[in-house]
């Protein structure tokens, strides 16, 4: 790791396993039947390299799982991931499904998040809100994990697969805080190990396994009774309380890269999170990436304005020359030349970023 930082290590072998648009809620509720609740909720987050990992994972899962599985894979404006995962299972059943807003969560189902909607759970049902993006993503891994942790507590199994940056670390903290189980993809096998490593830095994970081991463990856990978290009571869970915002005069007042609103910094264990009033949220790594994109956009706008300024002043200089106003023509030419030099300098700056 850069700067001599020691990479987190997988837990010891002793901890490893032994050998579209959403429909309306009214429609979903009208067709809902009294289904048995799943024994556990397994939430899975993946990003770069995730499609192959998810394919291998779902291929090894049986059709009669007692748990429900919810997947967020970072995708673009369109996604054929549900169809891909159905083919990975050789279309042997209809367990892989596109969720419907408001439908009851059923055991044995694999719900795959759709583009441009968060995937959340509450009161035994799926919800697909179009809330603020987190780390520039919607659907967001962290949003799913925090939602599951609030709703299901120690019945949640969180799984972080291959991916860049630190998406999922904040959500995994919430899962562990509520007594859930944390599983990460073995960084040695993950195509991009950043997300598993970040989760391991954020929380003490329970299992660090290759894909085949994760599938076996999900099957094992789905058939086991859920142990109550220490100190848990049969009360309605209290809302999560974040730490008091830190206002440190030595730090600049960051603004949200999405809406330019002020950001408040929260700490979740070892994880820093920044959130604006609207609800856009970022990890420190995500904020750095988002700010870099904002900076590049701003520089391109400045470059275009400078080039426009040069072109406009060249036209003015030509017009003044035709009108034999030499002094004004010379002044416009000088302004145009300076704008061209500034645009060239700005291009050089952009090359260094």
XYZ file of N, CA and C in Angstrom, residues 60-185:
378
model
N -23.581 -20.806 -7.814
C -23.387 -21.826 -6.781
C -24.489 -21.843 -5.727
N -25.479 -20.967 -5.856
C -26.533 -20.911 -4.843
C -27.704 -21.805 -5.234
N -28.256 -22.564 -4.281
C -29.401 -23.424 -4.594
C -30.689 -22.605 -4.721
N -31.720 -23.241 -5.214
C -33.008 -22.566 -5.432
C -33.844 -22.474 -4.168
N -33.519 -23.259 -3.168
C -34.373 -23.327 -1.983
C -33.774 -22.611 -0.780
N -33.050 -21.530 -1.009
C -32.467 -20.776 0.094
C -33.560 -20.234 1.013
N -33.292 -20.263 2.304
C -34.252 -19.705 3.259
C -34.083 -18.203 3.425
N -33.025 -17.648 2.826
C -32.782 -16.208 2.933
C -33.122 -15.507 1.623
N -33.254 -14.187 1.699
C -33.420 -13.358 0.504
C -32.101 -12.639 0.240
N -31.782 -12.430 -1.026
C -30.529 -11.783 -1.413
C -30.853 -10.513 -2.191
N -30.208 -9.409 -1.822
C -30.390 -8.142 -2.508
C -29.030 -7.668 -2.995
N -28.948 -7.312 -4.276
C -27.669 -6.993 -4.908
C -27.676 -5.573 -5.453
N -26.624 -4.830 -5.134
C -26.344 -3.555 -5.804
C -25.003 -3.694 -6.510
N -25.050 -3.623 -7.816
C -23.856 -3.559 -8.660
C -23.889 -2.187 -9.331
N -22.818 -1.427 -9.214
C -22.805 -0.109 -9.832
C -22.968 -0.261 -11.352
N -23.995 0.397 -11.878
C -24.327 0.266 -13.297
C -24.545 1.645 -13.904
N -24.669 1.675 -15.224
C -24.950 2.918 -15.917
C -26.446 3.158 -16.043
N -26.826 3.936 -17.069
C -28.233 4.294 -17.246
C -29.093 3.089 -17.617
N -28.477 2.077 -18.195
C -29.200 0.853 -18.549
C -28.426 -0.344 -18.021
N -29.160 -1.410 -17.692
C -28.504 -2.603 -17.147
C -29.242 -3.863 -17.586
N -28.466 -4.855 -17.981
C -29.032 -6.175 -18.288
C -28.537 -7.199 -17.269
N -28.097 -6.693 -16.094
C -27.539 -7.589 -15.088
C -28.505 -8.694 -14.663
N -29.812 -8.415 -14.449
C -30.703 -9.523 -14.077
C -30.698 -10.656 -15.094
N -30.724 -10.306 -16.371
C -30.709 -11.338 -17.410
C -29.374 -12.090 -17.409
N -28.280 -11.350 -17.203
C -26.956 -11.999 -17.137
C -26.919 -13.009 -15.993
N -27.418 -12.612 -14.829
C -27.374 -13.515 -13.672
C -28.319 -14.697 -13.850
N -29.435 -14.500 -14.545
C -30.322 -15.644 -14.846
C -29.571 -16.665 -15.696
N -28.824 -16.180 -16.673
C -28.076 -17.102 -17.529
C -26.941 -17.759 -16.760
N -26.366 -17.022 -15.800
C -25.324 -17.634 -14.963
C -25.885 -18.811 -14.178
N -27.165 -18.727 -13.826
C -27.825 -19.838 -13.121
C -28.428 -20.836 -14.103
N -28.092 -20.661 -15.390
C -28.556 -21.541 -16.453
C -30.086 -21.571 -16.531
N -30.701 -20.429 -16.097
C -32.155 -20.244 -16.183
C -32.915 -21.420 -15.584
N -32.316 -21.989 -14.497
C -32.951 -23.173 -13.913
C -34.158 -22.814 -13.051
N -34.321 -21.513 -12.703
C -35.485 -21.097 -11.936
C -35.701 -19.608 -12.164
N -36.701 -19.050 -11.497
C -36.994 -17.631 -11.656
C -36.592 -16.839 -10.420
N -35.553 -17.305 -9.717
C -35.165 -16.662 -8.460
C -34.578 -15.269 -8.673
N -33.853 -15.065 -9.778
C -33.288 -13.740 -10.056
C -34.407 -12.848 -10.581
N -34.628 -11.731 -9.907
C -35.773 -10.910 -10.259
C -35.459 -9.428 -10.183
N -36.180 -8.649 -10.969
C -36.129 -7.186 -10.885
C -37.154 -6.770 -9.831
N -36.746 -6.066 -8.803
C -37.678 -5.748 -7.722
C -38.766 -4.767 -8.152
N -39.914 -4.884 -7.491
C -41.048 -3.981 -7.695
C -41.238 -3.177 -6.414
N -41.407 -1.890 -6.549
C -41.553 -1.027 -5.393
C -42.747 -1.466 -4.544
N -42.494 -1.774 -3.266
C -43.553 -2.151 -2.351
C -43.813 -3.635 -2.241
N -43.154 -4.460 -3.044
C -43.434 -5.906 -2.971
C -42.819 -6.513 -1.720
N -43.450 -7.574 -1.176
C -42.883 -8.239 0.001
C -41.603 -8.975 -0.341
N -40.691 -9.004 0.605
C -39.425 -9.724 0.431
C -39.684 -11.207 0.663
N -39.268 -12.024 -0.292
C -39.544 -13.454 -0.235
C -38.245 -14.248 -0.153
N -38.210 -15.301 0.660
C -37.011 -16.151 0.721
C -36.763 -16.829 -0.624
N -35.493 -17.073 -0.923
C -35.133 -17.741 -2.168
C -35.034 -16.813 -3.357
N -35.376 -15.528 -3.168
C -35.314 -14.566 -4.265
C -33.976 -13.829 -4.272
N -33.521 -13.491 -5.474
C -32.312 -12.682 -5.651
C -32.753 -11.390 -6.336
N -32.827 -10.312 -5.575
C -33.309 -9.026 -6.090
C -32.122 -8.202 -6.582
N -32.188 -7.744 -7.827
C -31.089 -6.995 -8.435
C -31.517 -5.546 -8.629
N -30.772 -4.619 -8.041
C -31.114 -3.200 -8.106
C -31.176 -2.721 -9.554
N -32.115 -1.812 -9.808
C -32.278 -1.260 -11.151
C -31.549 0.081 -11.250
N -31.212 0.530 -12.452
C -30.508 1.803 -12.602
C -31.330 2.984 -12.088
N -30.632 3.960 -11.536
C -31.189 5.262 -11.151
C -32.192 5.184 -10.007
N -32.231 4.072 -9.273
C -33.081 3.942 -8.093
C -32.282 3.260 -6.992
N -32.404 3.780 -5.773
C -31.825 3.061 -4.650
C -32.652 1.815 -4.370
N -32.021 0.823 -3.776
C -32.705 -0.398 -3.346
C -32.669 -0.418 -1.826
N -33.845 -0.333 -1.188
C -33.916 -0.315 0.271
C -34.984 -1.292 0.746
N -34.960 -1.583 2.048
C -35.944 -2.488 2.646
C -36.523 -1.842 3.895
N -37.796 -2.107 4.126
C -38.465 -1.603 5.327
C -39.767 -2.369 5.516
N -40.029 -2.774 6.759
C -41.275 -3.466 7.090
C -41.536 -4.676 6.193
N -40.469 -5.417 5.868
C -40.626 -6.625 5.085
C -40.886 -6.402 3.607
N -40.672 -5.175 3.128
C -40.941 -4.865 1.724
C -39.755 -4.183 1.052
N -39.735 -4.318 -0.261
C -38.732 -3.650 -1.102
C -39.209 -2.228 -1.382
N -38.276 -1.284 -1.370
C -38.596 0.085 -1.775
C -37.527 0.574 -2.750
N -37.944 1.382 -3.706
C -37.054 1.860 -4.771
C -37.100 3.384 -4.855
N -36.603 4.079 -3.839
C -36.662 5.545 -3.865
C -35.627 6.142 -4.808
N -35.959 7.300 -5.343
C -34.983 8.038 -6.160
C -34.379 9.125 -5.279
N -33.661 8.682 -4.253
C -33.061 9.617 -3.312
C -31.751 10.174 -3.824
N -31.118 11.049 -3.015
C -29.829 11.635 -3.415
C -28.775 10.550 -3.647
N -27.891 10.803 -4.588
C -26.829 9.845 -4.874
C -25.808 9.815 -3.735
N -25.169 8.683 -3.549
C -24.068 8.558 -2.596
C -22.812 8.144 -3.349
N -21.745 8.897 -3.121
C -20.500 8.681 -3.867
C -20.769 8.653 -5.370
N -21.723 9.505 -5.785
C -22.117 9.662 -7.187
C -22.843 8.442 -7.738
N -23.325 7.563 -6.869
C -23.997 6.344 -7.334
C -25.464 6.304 -6.881
N -26.300 5.864 -7.759
C -27.697 5.502 -7.475
C -28.074 4.422 -8.467
N -28.189 3.149 -8.025
C -28.262 2.661 -6.651
C -26.921 2.725 -5.929
N -27.010 2.796 -4.600
C -25.826 2.896 -3.762
C -25.725 1.678 -2.855
N -24.518 1.150 -2.740
C -24.268 0.020 -1.851
C -24.517 0.429 -0.402
N -24.000 1.590 -0.008
C -24.145 2.030 1.380
C -25.609 2.235 1.760
N -26.400 2.784 0.854
C -27.821 3.006 1.137
C -28.525 1.680 1.410
N -28.254 0.654 0.585
C -28.861 -0.661 0.796
C -28.435 -1.252 2.130
N -27.140 -1.220 2.430
C -26.634 -1.839 3.648
C -27.205 -1.153 4.889
N -27.227 0.182 4.908
C -27.761 0.890 6.079
C -29.247 0.614 6.251
N -29.973 0.572 5.142
C -31.405 0.278 5.190
C -31.655 -1.106 5.781
N -30.899 -2.111 5.314
C -31.064 -3.476 5.819
C -30.700 -3.560 7.291
N -29.640 -2.862 7.691
C -29.220 -2.893 9.093
C -30.293 -2.301 10.001
N -30.903 -1.207 9.576
C -31.967 -0.596 10.383
C -33.172 -1.515 10.500
N -33.524 -2.157 9.402
C -34.760 -2.946 9.372
C -34.609 -4.345 9.958
N -33.433 -4.982 9.800
C -33.292 -6.393 10.153
C -32.216 -6.694 11.182
N -31.424 -5.696 11.577
C -30.461 -5.883 12.657
C -29.535 -7.065 12.463
N -29.522 -7.987 13.446
C -28.578 -9.101 13.416
C -28.923 -10.156 12.377
N -30.056 -10.008 11.696
C -30.422 -10.954 10.638
C -29.759 -10.618 9.308
N -28.985 -9.550 9.278
C -28.361 -9.105 8.028
C -26.981 -9.723 7.856
N -26.719 -10.178 6.642
C -25.375 -10.597 6.238
C -24.928 -9.635 5.133
N -23.860 -8.885 5.393
C -23.333 -7.952 4.396
C -22.159 -8.561 3.664
N -22.159 -8.428 2.342
C -21.091 -9.003 1.516
C -20.550 -7.921 0.586
N -19.266 -7.642 0.674
C -18.600 -6.687 -0.216
C -17.703 -7.454 -1.171
N -17.969 -7.281 -2.462
C -17.176 -7.946 -3.495
C -16.204 -6.954 -4.132
N -15.579 -7.371 -5.190
C -14.586 -6.578 -5.895
C -15.110 -5.197 -6.273
N -14.240 -4.200 -6.253
C -14.639 -2.854 -6.644
C -13.597 -1.828 -6.251
N -13.656 -0.666 -6.898
C -12.695 0.403 -6.638
C -13.174 1.307 -5.503
N -12.239 2.076 -4.951
C -12.482 3.038 -3.880
C -13.049 2.346 -2.634
N -13.941 3.025 -1.901
C -14.367 2.504 -0.597
C -15.878 2.416 -0.451
N -16.596 2.287 -1.547
C -18.046 2.115 -1.454
C -18.356 0.863 -0.635
N -19.355 0.968 0.216
C -19.754 -0.161 1.049
C -19.160 -0.160 2.435
N -18.079 0.594 2.671
C -17.450 0.597 3.996
C -18.377 1.202 5.045
N -19.006 2.317 4.713
C -19.943 2.952 5.642
C -21.137 2.045 5.916
N -21.667 1.417 4.870
C -22.793 0.509 5.041
C -22.427 -0.703 5.869
N -21.204 -1.223 5.686
C -20.784 -2.377 6.465
C -20.631 -2.018 7.940
N -20.232 -0.788 8.217
C -20.171 -0.336 9.610
C -21.562 -0.415 10.247
N -22.587 0.000 9.502
C -23.959 -0.053 10.018
C -24.398 -1.494 10.266
N -24.028 -2.397 9.351
C -24.384 -3.816 9.512
C -23.758 -4.372 10.790
N -22.486 -4.112 10.997
C -21.808 -4.618 12.187
C -22.349 -3.966 13.462
N -22.684 -2.670 13.385
C -23.198 -1.963 14.555
C -24.515 -2.554 15.034
N -25.271 -3.164 14.123
C -26.557 -3.759 14.473
C -26.453 -5.264 14.736
N -25.231 -5.788 14.795
C -25.051 -7.198 15.120
C -25.053 -8.131 13.937
N -24.990 -7.587 12.709
C -24.978 -8.423 11.519
C -23.610 -9.035 11.255
N -23.538 -9.830 10.193
C -22.316 -10.542 9.823
C -21.677 -9.849 8.620
N -20.375 -9.625 8.690
C -19.630 -8.948 7.624
C -18.742 -9.939 6.888
N -18.942 -10.021 5.578
C -18.155 -10.909 4.721
C -17.536 -10.070 3.606
N -16.278 -10.288 3.313
C -15.636 -9.604 2.194
C -15.005 -10.617 1.255
N -14.962 -10.217 0.004
C -14.289 -10.976 -1.055
C -12.786 -10.947 -0.764
